[in-house]
Amino acid sequence: MKLVIHRYLPCTTVEGPGRRFCLWVQGCSIRCEGCGVPWTWSKQNGNTVTVEELFREIEKSRKENDIEGVTFLGGEPFDQAEALGKLAGMVKNAGLTVMSFSGYLYEDLKHRAQARDLLACTDLLIDGPFKKDKLDLSRPWVGSSNQRFHFLTSAYKYLESELSSISNKIEIRISKDGTVSVNGMATQEALKELFDVSEFKKIKSI
């Protein structure tokens, strides 16, 4: 079974509770206005990998980074629910947790046969489309106030009363070829300020 993915990070601390492997799938049927990652919408831009290949990377990260779980982001994870359901089952069998995002509502996903396995293996589901007129970063990992947290198992139930005290963060990585990548949650204005071209020119000239 195969997945079309955008990228993955072996270890991050800003895409869910604790240290996590994070997988961004490629392809989104919802395409929210104001989405921060519109380049993940088209399936034509992704890389195709097998579930087994991804699980080997997760196992490697578990040994090297002591991750506690895996987060599925998009794109839209539930557009590839069957393959992600298989991967999520392998992740759970390895003793790790699963967190998944979806622009679809939980009430609708529960009626989809293809989503059954992924939902059954998900500890924390965040649902609902991003709505730019409801921009709200007061809760961790989400961008608008309509998005909801569903604690489908007891694994992260303790967070339910603590969400307002968890701050959003970003991680910035600079690869050997100089490419800068950012993940986590921040406003577009904050990112523009952070990566202001004139400031980069100042740094370069020092």
CSV table of C-alpha atoms in Angstrom, one decimal:
chain,number,residue,atom,x,y,z
A,1,MET,CA,0.0,0.0,0.0
A,2,LYS,CA,1.4,3.4,-0.9
A,3,LEU,CA,1.0,7.1,0.2
A,4,VAL,CA,1.7,10.3,-1.7
A,5,ILE,CA,3.6,12.5,0.7
A,6,HIS,CA,4.9,16.1,0.8
A,7,ARG,CA,7.6,15.4,3.4
A,8,TYR,CA,8.3,14.1,6.9
A,9,LEU,CA,10.4,15.2,9.8
A,10,PRO,CA,11.9,12.4,11.9
A,11,CYS,CA,11.5,14.5,15.1
A,12,THR,CA,9.7,17.7,16.0
A,13,THR,CA,8.4,19.2,19.2
A,14,VAL,CA,5.9,21.7,17.7
A,15,GLU,CA,3.4,19.5,15.9
A,16,GLY,CA,1.7,17.8,18.8
A,17,PRO,CA,2.4,16.6,22.3
A,18,GLY,CA,6.0,15.6,23.1
A,19,ARG,CA,8.6,14.5,20.6
A,20,ARG,CA,7.0,13.3,17.4
A,21,PHE,CA,7.6,12.0,13.9
A,22,CYS,CA,5.6,14.2,11.6
A,23,LEU,CA,4.2,13.3,8.2
A,24,TRP,CA,2.7,15.8,5.7
A,25,VAL,CA,0.7,14.0,3.1
A,26,GLN,CA,0.4,15.5,-0.4
A,27,GLY,CA,-3.0,16.2,-1.9
A,28,CYS,CA,-6.0,18.0,-0.4
A,29,SER,CA,-9.6,18.0,-1.6
A,30,ILE,CA,-10.7,20.7,0.8
A,31,ARG,CA,-8.2,23.6,-0.1
A,32,CYS,CA,-9.2,26.1,2.6
A,33,GLU,CA,-8.9,29.8,1.6
A,34,GLY,CA,-5.9,31.2,3.4
A,35,CYS,CA,-4.2,27.8,3.9
A,36,GLY,CA,-0.6,28.2,5.1
A,37,VAL,CA,0.6,25.3,2.9
A,38,PRO,CA,-1.2,25.4,-0.4
A,39,TRP,CA,1.7,23.7,-2.1
A,40,THR,CA,0.5,20.5,-0.5
A,41,TRP,CA,-2.8,20.6,-2.3
A,42,SER,CA,-1.9,19.0,-5.6
A,43,LYS,CA,-1.0,15.3,-5.7
A,44,GLN,CA,1.1,15.9,-8.7
A,45,ASN,CA,3.8,17.5,-6.5
A,46,GLY,CA,4.3,14.7,-4.1
A,47,ASN,CA,6.5,11.6,-3.7
A,48,THR,CA,5.0,8.2,-3.6
A,49,VAL,CA,6.3,5.9,-0.9
A,50,THR,CA,5.1,2.6,0.6
A,51,VAL,CA,3.7,2.3,4.1
A,52,GLU,CA,6.5,-0.1,5.0
A,53,GLU,CA,9.1,2.4,4.0
A,54,LEU,CA,7.6,5.1,6.1
A,55,PHE,CA,7.3,2.8,9.1
A,56,ARG,CA,11.0,1.9,8.9
A,57,GLU,CA,11.7,5.7,9.2
A,58,ILE,CA,9.4,5.9,12.1
A,59,GLU,CA,11.1,3.0,13.8
A,60,LYS,CA,14.5,4.5,13.2
A,61,SER,CA,13.3,7.8,14.8
A,62,ARG,CA,11.9,5.9,17.7
A,63,LYS,CA,15.3,4.5,18.4
A,64,GLU,CA,17.3,7.6,17.7
A,65,ASN,CA,15.0,10.3,19.1
A,66,ASP,CA,12.8,8.5,21.6
A,67,ILE,CA,9.7,9.9,20.0
A,68,GLU,CA,6.3,9.2,21.7
A,69,GLY,CA,4.2,9.4,18.6
A,70,VAL,CA,3.4,10.3,15.1
A,71,THR,CA,1.4,13.3,13.7
A,72,PHE,CA,-0.4,13.2,10.3
A,73,LEU,CA,-0.8,16.6,8.6
A,74,GLY,CA,-1.6,17.7,5.2
A,75,GLY,CA,-2.6,18.1,2.7
A,76,GLU,CA,-5.7,16.2,3.9
A,77,PRO,CA,-4.8,13.0,5.7
A,78,PHE,CA,-8.2,11.5,5.3
A,79,ASP,CA,-8.0,11.7,1.5
A,80,GLN,CA,-5.6,8.8,2.0
A,81,ALA,CA,-7.3,7.3,5.0
A,82,GLU,CA,-6.8,3.6,4.1
A,83,ALA,CA,-3.1,3.7,3.7
A,84,LEU,CA,-2.7,6.0,6.7
A,85,GLY,CA,-4.9,3.6,8.6
A,86,LYS,CA,-2.6,0.8,7.9
A,87,LEU,CA,0.4,2.9,8.9
A,88,ALA,CA,-1.3,4.1,12.1
A,89,GLY,CA,-2.0,0.5,13.1
A,90,MET,CA,1.7,-0.3,12.7
A,91,VAL,CA,2.6,2.8,14.8
A,92,LYS,CA,0.2,1.8,17.6
A,93,ASN,CA,1.5,-1.8,17.6
A,94,ALA,CA,5.0,-0.2,18.1
A,95,GLY,CA,3.7,1.5,21.3
A,96,LEU,CA,3.5,5.0,19.9
A,97,THR,CA,0.6,7.4,19.8
A,98,VAL,CA,-1.2,8.8,16.7
A,99,MET,CA,-2.4,12.4,16.2
A,100,SER,CA,-4.2,13.4,13.0
A,101,PHE,CA,-5.6,16.5,11.5
A,102,SER,CA,-8.5,16.7,9.1
A,103,GLY,CA,-10.4,19.5,7.5
A,104,TYR,CA,-13.4,17.2,7.5
A,105,LEU,CA,-15.7,17.0,10.5
A,106,TYR,CA,-15.4,14.0,12.9
A,107,GLU,CA,-19.2,13.4,12.5
A,108,ASP,CA,-18.8,12.9,8.8
A,109,LEU,CA,-15.6,10.8,9.0
A,110,LYS,CA,-17.3,8.3,11.3
A,111,HIS,CA,-19.6,7.4,8.4
A,112,ARG,CA,-16.8,6.7,6.0
A,113,ALA,CA,-15.8,3.0,5.8
A,114,GLN,CA,-12.3,4.0,4.4
A,115,ALA,CA,-11.7,6.2,7.5
A,116,ARG,CA,-12.6,3.4,10.1
A,117,ASP,CA,-9.1,2.1,10.7
A,118,LEU,CA,-7.4,5.5,10.9
A,119,LEU,CA,-10.0,6.8,13.4
A,120,ALA,CA,-9.7,3.6,15.4
A,121,CYS,CA,-5.9,4.1,15.8
A,122,THR,CA,-6.0,7.9,16.4
A,123,ASP,CA,-5.5,9.1,19.9
A,124,LEU,CA,-6.0,12.8,19.2
A,125,LEU,CA,-8.0,14.1,16.2
A,126,ILE,CA,-8.2,17.8,15.3
A,127,ASP,CA,-11.0,18.4,12.9
A,128,GLY,CA,-12.5,21.2,10.9
A,129,PRO,CA,-11.3,23.4,8.0
A,130,PHE,CA,-9.1,26.4,8.5
A,131,LYS,CA,-11.2,29.5,8.3
A,132,LYS,CA,-9.2,32.7,7.9
A,133,ASP,CA,-12.1,34.9,9.2
A,134,LYS,CA,-11.8,32.9,12.4
A,135,LEU,CA,-8.0,33.1,12.7
A,136,ASP,CA,-7.1,32.2,16.3
A,137,LEU,CA,-3.7,30.9,17.6
A,138,SER,CA,-4.6,30.9,21.2
A,139,ARG,CA,-4.7,27.1,21.3
A,140,PRO,CA,-1.8,24.9,20.2
A,141,TRP,CA,-1.4,23.4,16.7
A,142,VAL,CA,-4.6,25.0,15.2
A,143,GLY,CA,-5.1,28.1,13.2
A,144,SER,CA,-8.8,29.0,13.6
A,145,SER,CA,-11.3,28.9,16.4
A,146,ASN,CA,-13.7,26.5,14.7
A,147,GLN,CA,-11.2,23.7,14.8
A,148,ARG,CA,-11.9,21.1,17.5
A,149,PHE,CA,-9.9,18.7,19.6
A,150,HIS,CA,-11.3,15.1,19.9
A,151,PHE,CA,-9.6,13.0,22.5
A,152,LEU,CA,-10.5,9.6,21.0
A,153,THR,CA,-8.5,7.6,23.6
A,154,SER,CA,-7.2,8.4,27.1
A,155,ALA,CA,-3.7,9.0,25.9
A,156,TYR,CA,-3.9,12.8,25.8
A,157,LYS,CA,-7.1,13.4,27.8
A,158,TYR,CA,-5.0,15.2,30.4
A,159,LEU,CA,-4.4,18.0,27.8
A,160,GLU,CA,-8.1,18.8,27.5
A,161,SER,CA,-8.0,21.3,30.4
A,162,GLU,CA,-4.5,22.6,29.6
A,163,LEU,CA,-4.9,23.6,26.0
A,164,SER,CA,-5.0,27.4,26.7
A,165,SER,CA,-1.7,27.2,28.6
A,166,ILE,CA,0.2,25.5,25.7
A,167,SER,CA,1.9,28.0,23.4
A,168,ASN,CA,2.4,27.6,19.7
A,169,LYS,CA,6.0,27.4,18.5
A,170,ILE,CA,7.9,27.1,15.3
A,171,GLU,CA,11.0,25.3,14.4
A,172,ILE,CA,13.5,26.6,11.8
A,173,ARG,CA,15.9,24.3,10.0
A,174,ILE,CA,18.8,25.3,7.7
A,175,SER,CA,19.9,22.4,5.5
A,176,LYS,CA,23.5,22.0,4.2
A,177,ASP,CA,22.6,23.6,0.9
A,178,GLY,CA,21.2,26.7,2.6
A,179,THR,CA,17.5,25.9,2.2
A,180,VAL,CA,15.5,27.2,5.1
A,181,SER,CA,12.4,25.3,6.3
A,182,VAL,CA,9.9,26.2,8.9
A,183,ASN,CA,7.2,24.1,10.7
A,184,GLY,CA,4.8,24.8,13.5
A,185,MET,CA,2.2,27.5,13.9
A,186,ALA,CA,2.6,31.2,13.4
A,187,THR,CA,0.7,34.0,11.6
A,188,GLN,CA,1.7,34.9,8.0
A,189,GLU,CA,2.6,38.3,9.3
A,190,ALA,CA,5.0,36.9,11.9
A,191,LEU,CA,6.7,34.7,9.2
A,192,LYS,CA,7.0,37.6,6.8
A,193,GLU,CA,8.7,39.7,9.6
A,194,LEU,CA,10.9,36.8,10.5
A,195,PHE,CA,12.1,36.3,7.0
A,196,ASP,CA,12.2,39.9,5.9
A,197,VAL,CA,14.4,40.0,2.8
A,198,SER,CA,16.0,43.3,3.8
A,199,GLU,CA,17.0,41.7,7.2
A,200,PHE,CA,18.6,38.7,5.4
A,201,LYS,CA,20.6,41.2,3.2
A,202,LYS,CA,21.9,42.8,6.4
A,203,ILE,CA,22.9,39.5,7.8
A,204,LYS,CA,24.6,38.5,4.5
A,205,SER,CA,26.6,41.8,4.5
A,206,ILE,CA,28.0,41.4,8.0
